[in-house]
Coordinates of C-alpha atoms in Angstrom, one line a residue:
M44 CA -29.4 3.7 16.8
T45 CA -29.9 -0.2 17.4
A46 CA -28.7 -1.3 14.5
A47 CA -25.7 1.7 13.9
R48 CA -24.4 0.5 17.4
E49 CA -24.8 -3.4 16.9
H50 CA -22.7 -2.9 13.5
F51 CA -20.0 -0.7 14.5
D52 CA -19.6 -3.2 17.7
R53 CA -19.3 -6.2 15.9
L54 CA -16.6 -4.4 13.8
E55 CA -14.1 -3.4 16.2
R56 CA -14.6 -6.6 17.7
L57 CA -13.8 -8.1 14.4
L58 CA -10.7 -6.0 14.4
E59 CA -10.0 -6.9 17.7
I60 CA -9.6 -10.6 16.5
E61 CA -7.6 -9.4 13.5
R62 CA -5.0 -7.9 15.6
E63 CA -4.7 -10.8 17.5
A64 CA -3.9 -12.6 14.6
E65 CA -1.8 -10.2 13.1
K66 CA 1.0 -10.3 16.0
E67 CA 0.7 -13.4 16.0
E68 CA 1.7 -14.2 12.2
N69 CA 4.4 -11.3 13.4
R70 CA 5.6 -13.4 16.1
K71 CA 5.5 -16.9 13.8
N72 CA 8.0 -14.6 11.5
L73 CA 10.3 -13.7 13.6
E74 CA 10.9 -17.0 15.3
R75 CA 10.7 -18.9 11.2
L76 CA 12.4 -16.2 9.0
P77 CA 16.0 -16.0 9.2
P78 CA 17.2 -12.2 9.9
A79 CA 18.7 -11.6 6.3
M80 CA 15.0 -12.6 4.5
R81 CA 13.5 -10.2 7.5
E82 CA 15.7 -7.3 6.6
A83 CA 14.3 -7.6 2.9
L84 CA 11.3 -7.8 4.1
G85 CA 12.0 -4.1 5.7
K86 CA 10.8 -6.6 9.0
T87 CA 13.9 -6.4 10.7
V88 CA 17.2 -3.7 10.6
T89 CA 20.5 -5.4 11.9
R90 CA 23.7 -3.5 12.7
L91 CA 23.0 -0.5 14.2
V92 CA 25.0 1.2 16.5
V93 CA 24.1 3.6 19.4
E94 CA 25.0 7.5 18.1
R95 CA 23.5 8.7 22.0
E96 CA 20.7 8.4 24.7
D97 CA 18.5 10.8 25.1
V98 CA 14.9 11.7 27.2
G99 CA 11.6 12.0 25.2
V100 CA 8.2 13.2 26.2
G101 CA 7.3 12.5 29.5
G102 CA 10.8 11.4 30.3
H103 CA 11.0 7.6 28.0
P104 CA 14.3 6.9 27.5
L105 CA 15.7 7.1 23.6
L106 CA 18.3 5.8 21.8
V107 CA 19.0 7.3 19.1
L108 CA 20.7 4.0 16.4
S109 CA 21.9 4.5 13.1
R110 CA 23.1 2.7 10.3
A111 CA 25.9 3.8 7.4
Q112 CA 24.2 4.7 4.1
G113 CA 24.9 2.4 2.0
A114 CA 23.9 1.1 -1.9
E115 CA 20.5 0.0 -0.3
E116 CA 17.7 0.9 -3.2
L117 CA 15.2 1.2 0.1
S118 CA 16.0 3.3 3.2
P119 CA 16.7 0.4 5.6
F120 CA 13.6 1.7 7.7
H121 CA 11.8 1.0 4.4
A122 CA 9.1 -1.0 6.3
M123 CA 8.8 1.0 9.4
D124 CA 6.9 4.4 10.8
R125 CA 6.8 6.8 13.6
G126 CA 3.8 4.5 16.2
D127 CA 5.3 1.3 15.3
N128 CA 6.1 -1.7 18.1
V129 CA 10.1 -2.9 17.8
L130 CA 12.2 -4.5 19.9
L131 CA 15.5 -3.8 20.0
H132 CA 18.4 -6.8 20.9
F133 CA 21.5 -5.7 22.5
P134 CA 25.3 -7.4 21.3
G135 CA 25.8 -10.6 23.4
A136 CA 22.5 -10.1 25.5
A137 CA 20.0 -12.8 25.5
E138 CA 16.5 -12.7 24.3
K139 CA 15.4 -12.6 27.5
D140 CA 16.9 -9.2 28.0
S141 CA 15.8 -7.3 24.8
V142 CA 13.8 -4.2 24.9
D143 CA 10.8 -3.1 23.7
G144 CA 9.7 0.5 22.7
V145 CA 7.8 2.0 19.8
L146 CA 9.1 4.6 17.3
Y147 CA 9.6 7.8 18.6
E148 CA 11.1 9.4 14.9
V149 CA 12.3 7.6 11.7
E150 CA 14.9 8.8 8.9
D151 CA 16.5 7.0 6.2
Y152 CA 19.3 5.8 8.1
R153 CA 19.1 6.7 11.4
V154 CA 15.5 6.1 13.9
S155 CA 14.8 7.0 17.8
V156 CA 13.4 4.3 19.6
A157 CA 12.0 5.6 22.7
L158 CA 12.1 2.5 25.6
N159 CA 9.1 0.9 27.9
R160 CA 12.2 0.3 30.1
P161 CA 16.0 1.1 31.1
A162 CA 18.5 0.5 28.6
P163 CA 21.3 -1.6 29.9
D164 CA 23.9 0.4 32.0
P165 CA 26.5 0.5 30.3
L166 CA 25.3 0.1 26.8
P167 CA 26.8 -3.6 25.2
A168 CA 29.8 -2.6 22.7
G169 CA 28.5 -3.7 19.0
K170 CA 26.2 -4.0 16.3
C171 CA 22.6 -3.6 17.4
R172 CA 19.3 -5.6 15.6
L173 CA 15.7 -4.0 16.0
D174 CA 12.9 -6.0 15.0
L175 CA 9.5 -4.7 13.8
L176 CA 6.5 -6.0 15.7
G177 CA 4.1 -4.0 13.9
S178 CA 2.2 -0.9 15.0
D179 CA -1.3 -0.5 17.0
A180 CA -1.3 2.5 16.2
T181 CA -3.7 2.0 13.3
F182 CA -6.7 -0.8 15.0
Q183 CA -6.2 2.8 17.7
R184 CA -7.0 5.1 14.7
M185 CA -9.8 2.3 13.1
K186 CA -11.2 2.2 16.4
R187 CA -11.4 5.7 17.8
A188 CA -12.9 6.7 14.1
L189 CA -15.9 3.6 14.2
A190 CA -17.0 5.0 18.3
L191 CA -17.3 8.6 16.6
V192 CA -19.3 6.9 13.9
R193 CA -21.4 4.6 16.1
D194 CA -22.2 7.8 18.1
A195 CA -22.7 10.3 15.9
R196 CA -26.4 11.6 17.7
A197 CA -26.8 14.2 13.9
G198 CA -25.1 16.2 11.6
T199 CA -23.0 14.7 7.9
L200 CA -21.0 11.5 9.6
A201 CA -24.7 10.7 11.1
E202 CA -25.8 11.2 7.8
L203 CA -23.5 8.9 6.5
R204 CA -23.7 6.4 8.9
D205 CA -27.1 6.0 8.2
I206 CA -27.1 5.9 4.2
R207 CA -24.3 3.3 4.2
L208 CA -26.7 1.3 6.7
G209 CA -30.0 1.8 4.8
L210 CA -31.2 3.8 7.2
A211 CA -31.4 6.8 4.8
R212 CA -32.2 7.2 1.3
P213 CA -28.7 9.3 -0.5
P214 CA -29.9 12.9 -1.2
G215 CA -30.9 12.8 -5.0
A216 CA -27.6 14.7 -7.3
E217 CA -27.6 18.5 -7.6
P218 CA -28.0 20.6 -10.4
L219 CA -25.0 22.3 -11.1
P220 CA -23.4 23.6 -14.2
E221 CA -21.7 21.5 -17.2
P222 CA -17.7 21.9 -15.8
T223 CA -15.2 23.4 -17.7
L224 CA -12.0 20.3 -17.4
F225 CA -8.7 20.8 -16.9
D226 CA -7.9 17.9 -18.8
A227 CA -9.5 18.2 -22.3
G228 CA -8.4 14.2 -22.9
L229 CA -11.0 12.9 -20.9
N230 CA -12.8 10.4 -22.5
E231 CA -17.3 10.1 -22.0
F232 CA -17.2 7.5 -18.9
Q233 CA -14.4 9.5 -17.5
A234 CA -16.0 12.9 -18.1
Q235 CA -19.4 11.0 -16.9
A236 CA -17.3 9.9 -13.5
V237 CA -16.0 13.7 -12.9
R238 CA -19.3 15.0 -13.3
R239 CA -21.0 12.7 -11.4
A240 CA -18.7 13.3 -8.5
L241 CA -19.2 16.9 -8.4
A242 CA -23.0 16.0 -8.4
A243 CA -22.9 13.7 -5.6
P244 CA -23.8 15.7 -2.3
R245 CA -22.4 12.5 0.0
F246 CA -21.0 10.0 -2.1
A247 CA -19.9 8.7 -5.4
V248 CA -18.4 5.4 -6.5
V249 CA -15.8 5.2 -9.3
H250 CA -15.7 2.1 -10.6
G251 CA -11.9 1.7 -12.5
P252 CA -11.4 -1.8 -14.1
P253 CA -7.1 -1.9 -15.0
G254 CA -5.6 0.5 -17.1
T255 CA -9.1 3.1 -17.4
G256 CA -7.5 6.1 -15.8
K257 CA -8.7 6.7 -12.4
T258 CA -6.1 7.9 -10.9
T259 CA -6.5 10.6 -13.8
V260 CA -10.4 10.9 -13.1
L261 CA -9.9 12.0 -9.1
A262 CA -7.2 14.0 -10.1
E263 CA -9.6 16.2 -11.9
I264 CA -12.6 15.4 -9.7
I265 CA -9.7 17.1 -6.6
R266 CA -8.6 20.1 -9.1
Q267 CA -12.8 20.7 -9.9
E268 CA -13.7 20.9 -6.2
V269 CA -10.8 23.1 -5.0
N270 CA -11.2 25.2 -8.0
R271 CA -14.9 25.2 -5.9
G272 CA -13.4 26.7 -3.0
R273 CA -13.6 23.0 -1.4
R274 CA -11.3 21.4 0.5
V275 CA -10.3 18.0 -0.4
L276 CA -8.8 15.2 1.4
A277 CA -7.0 12.5 -0.6
T278 CA -6.5 8.8 0.4
A279 CA -5.8 5.5 0.0
P280 CA -4.4 2.2 1.9
S281 CA -1.0 2.5 0.1
N282 CA 2.1 4.8 -0.1
I283 CA 2.2 4.2 -3.6
A284 CA -1.4 4.9 -4.4
V285 CA -1.2 8.8 -2.5
D286 CA 1.8 9.7 -4.4
N287 CA 0.4 8.3 -7.7
I288 CA -2.0 11.0 -7.3
L289 CA -0.1 13.4 -5.7
E290 CA 1.7 12.8 -8.6
K291 CA -0.6 13.9 -11.0
L292 CA -0.9 17.0 -8.6
V293 CA 2.3 19.0 -8.0
A294 CA 2.0 20.1 -11.6
T295 CA -0.9 22.2 -11.2
G296 CA -0.1 24.4 -9.1
L297 CA -2.2 23.6 -6.3
R298 CA -1.1 24.1 -2.2
V299 CA -0.9 20.0 -1.6
V300 CA 0.8 18.7 1.3
R301 CA 1.8 15.1 1.9
L302 CA 1.3 13.5 5.3
G303 CA 3.9 10.6 6.1
H304 CA 7.7 10.0 6.4
P305 CA 8.9 11.1 3.4
A306 CA 11.5 7.9 2.8
R307 CA 7.6 6.0 2.3
T308 CA 7.4 8.6 -0.7
L309 CA 8.5 8.9 -3.9
E310 CA 12.5 10.8 -3.8
A311 CA 10.8 13.3 -7.0
L312 CA 7.8 13.6 -4.8
R313 CA 9.3 14.2 -1.9
H314 CA 9.3 18.8 -1.9
A315 CA 6.0 18.1 -1.1
T316 CA 5.6 16.4 2.3
L317 CA 4.8 18.0 5.4
S318 CA 8.5 17.4 6.4
A319 CA 10.2 18.5 4.3
Q320 CA 7.9 22.1 4.2
V321 CA 8.6 22.5 7.2
A322 CA 11.8 21.9 6.9
D323 CA 12.3 24.4 4.4
H324 CA 10.3 27.0 6.1
P325 CA 11.6 30.1 7.2
E326 CA 11.2 29.9 10.2
Q327 CA 12.8 26.7 11.2
K328 CA 15.8 28.4 12.0
E329 CA 14.7 29.0 15.4
I330 CA 14.2 25.5 15.8
A331 CA 17.3 24.6 14.9
E332 CA 19.2 26.4 16.6
L333 CA 16.5 24.8 20.3
K334 CA 17.3 21.0 19.0
S335 CA 21.3 21.8 19.1
W336 CA 21.0 23.3 22.3
R337 CA 19.5 20.4 23.5
E338 CA 21.5 18.2 21.7
S339 CA 24.8 19.9 23.2
L340 CA 22.8 19.0 26.6
A341 CA 22.4 15.9 26.0
R342 CA 26.1 15.3 25.3
Q343 CA 27.3 16.8 28.0
S344 CA 24.9 14.5 30.3
Q345 CA 27.0 11.6 28.5
R346 CA 30.8 13.0 28.9
R347 CA 30.2 14.1 32.5
R348 CA 28.2 13.6 35.4
G349 CA 27.8 16.9 38.2
T350 CA 26.0 16.9 41.0
R351 CA 23.1 15.1 41.6
E352 CA 21.1 18.8 41.5
E353 CA 23.2 19.9 38.2
E354 CA 22.2 16.3 36.6
H355 CA 18.4 16.7 37.4
A356 CA 18.6 20.8 36.5
R357 CA 20.2 19.1 33.0
Q358 CA 17.7 17.1 32.4
A359 CA 15.0 19.6 33.3
E360 CA 16.2 22.1 31.1
I361 CA 16.5 18.9 27.9
R362 CA 12.8 18.3 28.8
R363 CA 12.0 21.9 28.8
L364 CA 14.0 22.6 25.2
W365 CA 12.5 19.0 23.9
K366 CA 8.3 20.6 24.5
Q367 CA 9.5 23.7 23.3
T368 CA 10.6 22.5 19.7
R369 CA 7.9 20.0 19.8
D370 CA 5.8 22.6 20.3
L371 CA 7.0 25.0 17.8
E372 CA 6.9 22.3 15.1
N373 CA 3.5 21.5 15.8
D374 CA 2.7 25.2 15.5
L375 CA 4.0 25.0 12.2
S376 CA 3.0 22.0 10.7
R377 CA -1.0 22.8 11.7
R378 CA -0.7 26.2 9.7
I379 CA 1.5 24.5 6.6
L380 CA -1.7 21.7 6.8
A381 CA -4.5 24.6 7.8
G382 CA -3.2 26.1 4.2
A383 CA -3.2 23.5 2.1
Q384 CA -5.8 23.0 -0.3
V385 CA -5.4 19.1 -0.6
V386 CA -4.2 17.0 2.1
L387 CA -3.0 13.2 0.7
A388 CA -2.0 11.0 2.9
T389 CA -2.6 7.1 3.6
H390 CA -5.7 6.1 5.1
A391 CA -3.5 4.9 8.4
G392 CA -1.6 7.8 8.4
L393 CA -3.7 10.3 9.2
P394 CA -2.6 11.9 12.7
K395 CA -5.4 12.3 15.5
S396 CA -4.0 15.6 15.3
L397 CA -5.9 16.8 12.1
R398 CA -7.8 19.6 13.0
G399 CA -10.9 20.7 11.1
R400 CA -12.9 18.8 8.6
F401 CA -13.0 18.5 5.3
D402 CA -15.7 19.2 2.7
V403 CA -14.5 16.3 0.1
A404 CA -13.2 12.4 1.2
V405 CA -11.5 11.4 -2.3
L406 CA -10.6 7.9 -1.7
D407 CA -8.3 5.8 -3.8
E408 CA -7.8 1.8 -3.7
A409 CA -11.2 1.2 -1.7
S410 CA -11.9 -1.9 -2.7
Q411 CA -8.9 -2.7 -1.5
A412 CA -9.8 -1.1 2.5
T413 CA -11.7 -3.0 4.9
E414 CA -15.0 -0.7 6.2
P415 CA -13.4 0.3 9.8
L416 CA -9.9 1.9 8.1
S417 CA -12.2 3.3 5.3
W418 CA -14.3 5.4 7.9
V419 CA -10.7 7.0 9.4
P420 CA -10.5 9.4 6.4
L421 CA -14.8 9.4 6.0
A422 CA -14.7 10.9 9.9
V423 CA -13.2 13.8 9.1
A424 CA -15.1 14.7 5.8
D425 CA -18.4 15.6 4.9
K426 CA -18.3 13.8 1.3
A427 CA -16.8 11.0 -0.1
V428 CA -15.7 9.6 -3.4
F429 CA -15.0 6.7 -3.9
A430 CA -12.9 4.8 -6.4
G431 CA -11.5 1.3 -6.7
D432 CA -12.8 -2.1 -8.5
P433 CA -13.8 -5.2 -6.3
M434 CA -13.1 -7.5 -8.9
Q435 CA -8.9 -7.1 -8.4
L436 CA -7.3 -8.1 -5.3
P437 CA -10.0 -7.5 -1.7
P438 CA -8.2 -6.0 1.2
T439 CA -5.2 -8.2 3.1
L440 CA -6.6 -9.6 6.5
Y441 CA -4.3 -11.9 8.6
S442 CA -7.6 -13.4 10.2
P443 CA -9.7 -16.2 8.2
L444 CA -12.2 -15.9 11.0
A445 CA -13.0 -12.2 11.0
A446 CA -12.9 -11.9 6.9
K447 CA -15.9 -14.6 7.3
E448 CA -17.3 -13.2 9.7
G449 CA -17.3 -10.0 7.2
L450 CA -14.5 -7.6 7.8
A451 CA -13.6 -8.0 4.3
V452 CA -16.7 -7.2 2.6
T453 CA -15.2 -3.0 1.9
L454 CA -17.6 -0.3 2.4
F455 CA -16.8 0.6 -1.3
E456 CA -19.0 -2.7 -2.6
E457 CA -21.9 -1.9 0.3
L458 CA -21.9 2.0 -1.6
Q459 CA -22.0 0.4 -5.2
K460 CA -25.5 -2.0 -4.0
A461 CA -26.7 1.0 -2.0
L462 CA -26.4 3.8 -4.3
P463 CA -28.1 5.4 -7.5
D464 CA -26.7 4.6 -10.7
S465 CA -26.3 8.7 -10.7
A466 CA -24.0 8.3 -8.4
Q467 CA -21.7 5.9 -9.6
T468 CA -19.9 5.5 -13.2
L469 CA -17.6 2.2 -14.6
L470 CA -15.2 3.8 -16.6
R471 CA -14.9 1.8 -19.8
V472 CA -11.7 2.5 -22.0
Q473 CA -8.6 0.9 -21.2
Y474 CA -5.4 2.2 -22.0
R475 CA -3.5 -0.2 -20.7
M476 CA -3.3 -3.6 -22.9
H477 CA -3.8 -5.5 -26.4
R478 CA -7.5 -6.2 -27.4
T479 CA -7.0 -9.6 -26.4
L480 CA -4.9 -9.0 -22.9
M481 CA -8.0 -6.9 -22.0
G482 CA -10.9 -10.0 -23.7
F483 CA -11.1 -12.5 -21.1
S484 CA -11.1 -9.3 -18.2
S485 CA -13.6 -8.0 -19.6
E486 CA -15.7 -10.8 -20.4
R487 CA -15.7 -12.6 -17.0
F488 CA -15.3 -9.7 -14.6
Y489 CA -16.9 -6.2 -16.5
D490 CA -19.7 -7.9 -18.5
G491 CA -17.7 -7.6 -22.3
R492 CA -18.1 -3.9 -20.9
L493 CA -14.8 -3.4 -21.5
I494 CA -13.1 -1.2 -25.0
A495 CA -9.5 -0.9 -25.5
H496 CA -8.6 2.5 -26.6
E497 CA -7.2 2.1 -30.4
S498 CA -3.4 3.4 -29.1
V499 CA -3.1 -0.1 -27.2
S500 CA -5.5 -2.0 -29.0
S501 CA -3.1 -3.8 -31.5
H502 CA -0.1 -2.7 -30.6
L503 CA 2.6 -5.7 -29.9
A504 CA 5.5 -6.8 -28.2
C505 CA 7.6 -6.9 -31.7
Q506 CA 6.7 -3.5 -32.9
L507 CA 9.4 -1.6 -30.1
P508 CA 12.4 -0.1 -30.7
E509 CA 14.8 -2.8 -31.2
V510 CA 12.4 -5.7 -31.0
R511 CA 12.5 -9.0 -33.3
I512 CA 9.8 -10.8 -34.6
T513 CA 9.9 -14.5 -32.5
D514 CA 7.9 -16.7 -32.0
L515 CA 7.3 -15.3 -28.1
T516 CA 7.1 -11.1 -29.6
D517 CA 4.8 -11.0 -32.3
A518 CA 2.0 -12.3 -30.4
P519 CA 0.1 -10.5 -27.3
L520 CA -1.4 -13.7 -25.3
T521 CA 0.4 -17.2 -25.5
Y522 CA -0.1 -19.8 -22.9
V523 CA 2.4 -22.6 -21.5
D524 CA 1.0 -26.0 -20.4
T525 CA 3.6 -27.8 -18.4
A526 CA 0.8 -30.8 -18.0
G527 CA 2.6 -34.0 -17.8
A528 CA 6.1 -32.5 -17.7
G529 CA 6.6 -33.3 -14.0
F530 CA 6.8 -30.0 -13.1
E531 CA 5.8 -31.0 -9.5
E532 CA 5.0 -28.2 -7.0
A533 CA 6.3 -28.2 -3.6
W534 CA 5.8 -26.7 -0.1
N535 CA 8.0 -24.2 1.7
E536 CA 8.1 -24.7 5.4
M537 CA 9.6 -21.4 5.7
L538 CA 8.1 -19.7 4.0
E539 CA 4.5 -21.7 4.0
S540 CA 4.0 -21.5 0.3
R541 CA 3.7 -23.2 -2.5
E542 CA 6.6 -23.7 -5.5
N543 CA 7.7 -24.8 -8.1
A544 CA 11.5 -25.3 -9.2
K545 CA 10.9 -26.6 -13.2
E546 CA 8.4 -24.4 -13.9
A547 CA 10.7 -21.3 -12.2
E548 CA 13.5 -22.6 -14.3
L549 CA 10.5 -22.4 -18.1
A550 CA 9.9 -19.7 -16.3
V551 CA 13.5 -17.6 -16.6
T552 CA 14.4 -19.5 -20.0
L553 CA 10.9 -17.5 -21.6
A554 CA 12.2 -14.5 -19.8
E555 CA 16.0 -15.0 -21.7
A556 CA 14.4 -15.1 -25.1
L557 CA 12.5 -12.4 -24.7
L558 CA 15.8 -10.3 -23.8
A559 CA 17.7 -11.8 -26.1
S560 CA 14.7 -10.6 -28.8
G561 CA 15.4 -7.4 -28.1
L562 CA 13.4 -6.2 -24.9
R563 CA 14.9 -4.1 -22.4
P564 CA 15.6 -6.3 -18.9
R565 CA 12.9 -2.5 -17.4
E566 CA 10.1 -3.5 -19.7
L567 CA 9.6 -7.1 -18.4
A568 CA 8.1 -8.6 -15.1
L569 CA 8.1 -11.8 -13.9
I570 CA 4.9 -12.4 -11.4
T571 CA 3.0 -14.9 -9.3
P572 CA 0.5 -15.9 -6.7
Y573 CA 3.1 -17.4 -4.5
V574 CA 5.9 -15.2 -2.1
A575 CA 7.8 -18.8 -2.4
Q576 CA 7.8 -18.9 -6.3
A577 CA 9.1 -15.3 -6.0
R578 CA 11.9 -15.7 -4.2
R579 CA 12.7 -18.9 -6.2
L580 CA 12.4 -16.8 -9.3
K581 CA 14.6 -13.4 -8.1
G582 CA 17.2 -16.2 -7.0
M583 CA 17.3 -17.8 -10.6
M584 CA 16.3 -14.2 -12.7
R585 CA 20.2 -13.1 -13.2
A586 CA 19.6 -10.6 -15.5
S587 CA 19.6 -6.7 -13.8
G588 CA 16.7 -4.8 -14.1
V589 CA 13.8 -7.0 -14.9
E590 CA 11.3 -7.1 -11.9
V591 CA 10.0 -9.9 -10.0
G592 CA 7.3 -10.3 -7.3
S593 CA 4.1 -11.4 -6.3
V594 CA 0.8 -10.4 -8.1
D595 CA -0.2 -9.1 -5.0
G596 CA 2.5 -6.5 -4.9
F597 CA 1.9 -5.7 -8.4
Q598 CA -1.8 -4.5 -8.4
G599 CA -1.5 -0.9 -10.1
R600 CA 1.7 -1.9 -12.0
E601 CA 2.3 -2.8 -15.4
K602 CA 4.5 -3.4 -17.6
E603 CA 5.1 -3.7 -21.4
A604 CA 5.4 -7.5 -21.2
V605 CA 4.6 -9.9 -18.2
I606 CA 5.5 -13.8 -17.6
V607 CA 2.7 -15.5 -14.8
S608 CA 4.2 -18.6 -13.1
L609 CA 1.0 -20.3 -11.9
V610 CA 2.9 -23.4 -9.9
R611 CA -0.1 -25.3 -8.8
S612 CA 0.7 -28.8 -10.3
N613 CA -0.6 -31.8 -8.4
E614 CA -2.7 -34.7 -8.6
K615 CA -5.5 -33.6 -6.7
G616 CA -6.4 -30.2 -8.9
E617 CA -6.3 -28.4 -5.8
I618 CA -5.4 -24.8 -6.8
G619 CA -5.6 -23.5 -3.4
F620 CA -5.9 -19.6 -3.3
L621 CA -6.4 -19.3 -7.1
G622 CA -9.6 -20.0 -6.5
D623 CA -10.4 -16.7 -5.7
T624 CA -10.1 -15.6 -9.2
R625 CA -9.6 -11.5 -8.2
R626 CA -6.4 -12.2 -8.3
M627 CA -6.0 -13.6 -11.9
N628 CA -7.6 -10.9 -12.6
V629 CA -4.8 -9.0 -11.6
A630 CA -2.6 -11.6 -12.7
L631 CA -4.1 -11.2 -16.8
T632 CA -3.6 -7.5 -16.7
R633 CA -0.3 -6.2 -16.0
A634 CA 0.8 -6.1 -19.8
R635 CA 0.7 -3.9 -22.1
R636 CA 1.5 -5.7 -25.3
L637 CA 2.4 -9.7 -24.4
L638 CA 1.2 -11.9 -21.7
I639 CA 2.8 -15.3 -20.8
V640 CA 1.2 -17.7 -18.9
L641 CA 2.8 -20.8 -17.4
G642 CA 0.4 -23.4 -15.8
D643 CA -0.7 -27.3 -15.6
S644 CA -3.7 -27.6 -17.4
A645 CA -5.0 -30.6 -15.6
T646 CA -4.2 -29.1 -12.3
I647 CA -6.1 -26.1 -13.2
G648 CA -8.6 -27.2 -15.7
R649 CA -10.6 -28.5 -13.1
H650 CA -11.8 -25.1 -11.7
P651 CA -14.2 -24.2 -14.5
F652 CA -12.8 -19.6 -14.3
Y653 CA -9.7 -21.5 -15.1
S654 CA -10.8 -23.9 -17.7
A655 CA -12.6 -21.4 -19.5
F656 CA -9.1 -19.5 -19.3
L657 CA -7.3 -22.4 -21.3
E658 CA -10.3 -22.0 -24.2
Y659 CA -9.7 -18.1 -24.9
A660 CA -5.9 -18.9 -24.8
E661 CA -6.3 -21.6 -27.1
K662 CA -8.9 -19.3 -29.3
R663 CA -7.9 -16.1 -29.4
G664 CA -3.7 -16.3 -28.4
R665 CA -1.1 -19.3 -28.5
Y666 CA -1.4 -22.7 -26.1
R667 CA 2.2 -23.8 -26.3
S668 CA 3.4 -27.4 -24.5
A669 CA 6.5 -27.2 -22.1
W670 CA 8.0 -29.4 -23.8
E671 CA 8.8 -27.3 -26.8
W672 CA 11.4 -25.8 -24.1
M673 CA 12.9 -29.6 -23.0

């Protein structure tokens, strides 16, 4: 028990370090970034009007704020969620008079903020601004999960903990009859992963390199487990990964419920969210009537104030109606969840109120979740199937100290070391990339074991409809060397990131050449490891529909053609976090038919990984000079 206590106490200490680092980063962003940039990131929402004042549970003052619906592709509150800490700025007021609070309800164009102190009286006229300060909710969930696991005396949770710490041996595989696959198109490695996951009594690992159909395998495992009468929890660190699983399950006829705010779910899948299912339930009529009456009383309280006794009575009735409404909605939510065969959520989106245990937890992107975050779903499950790829990006951490002391080590990686081969599977057939694009990644990260499926093995950009054969489109891989061209990197003080203006210009020139050859904008992406370079590329790329972003933000995604700008170009040969070659693994495996990489060989070539890549590009692809476009 001492070993368990020491381990989980250490994780809790590292969590506190990480939380303070995140808070500091949020404070720096508020000071450093202009409102327009913070708004684009979803960290700030401007032009808000106060719709009404209200009273929340516990008597907290509530302000309901909204913004007129515009043409935004995303909700202005797309990066905010219930429980987030925010700072509300009133028009004309000094910064010191801003009021902090917590988001109580979040809709597409409306939020309710529970204030930690009363708002100014009267409220200033004009538009307000809301700044995101971060959320303690996720950290509190992780701390609760760590405490539960650490203090477990017996039962499944204690067994899972002891297996992870090497204090107990994982039980052997259960003898099971050969399952009849729902998806008859699974390849031999995918089918093996399903069989091993079903047979594992406690832990199973699915290692899914880029393009190998990891989500397809998880969907099959979930369907098989439900077919065995088991209740499944499917989680991931990101909303898009959860939606990818949900998308494969909604057409199967399973009773699925997606937790989380609908605004963070793909529009085509929002009908599966708990909010949508509660809203569409026949009992919603009674709840809507109670809400309407409460809002009417709140408006009366704003328009005219009666005697003190009348006002006290009105506020008491508002609180009673609020509680009754919440109780009815919570009861309805519990019943819908209890009837679900599969519940889906982000790790951090699992509410404390989630009742009961699950037979199986399926954790996607497990190699991107810290160990404390992974224990959140594991704390309510009897068995876990982990899926991910530790050869791609690790968890995002704010504190280098916490990362160095072990918070960056994932449960996925530890289980790979601890579990027998019978509980693990490497998916080997990939369905995304031309064999040349796959080759370098396969050699460097997967011992050369990946296989390009015949449907993609030799496909090229020039074989797409209406795309002409050019000196760019008729080869899968092109490296454009900027050495000696004067493409010097620069430091962006505001973003605290690297950029390279000349390299960005060349990247846009190449993108325009691909579009001129017939490639459709939505088939092309420009990505870069540096946020400052991504911002520069966005400002320069005029063609609508071409996606521009960071490598980190593009993990799990793919395009027919991808241009990668590596940015670094300096006399010292410094490459910064490009030294984490997992980031390059992601960058090199996003393209299906055509990959163009721009970089300074004199800078990056001093690193053995990039030296090997340059040699690979010369032998297997095309090696060209930036001078050809100057």
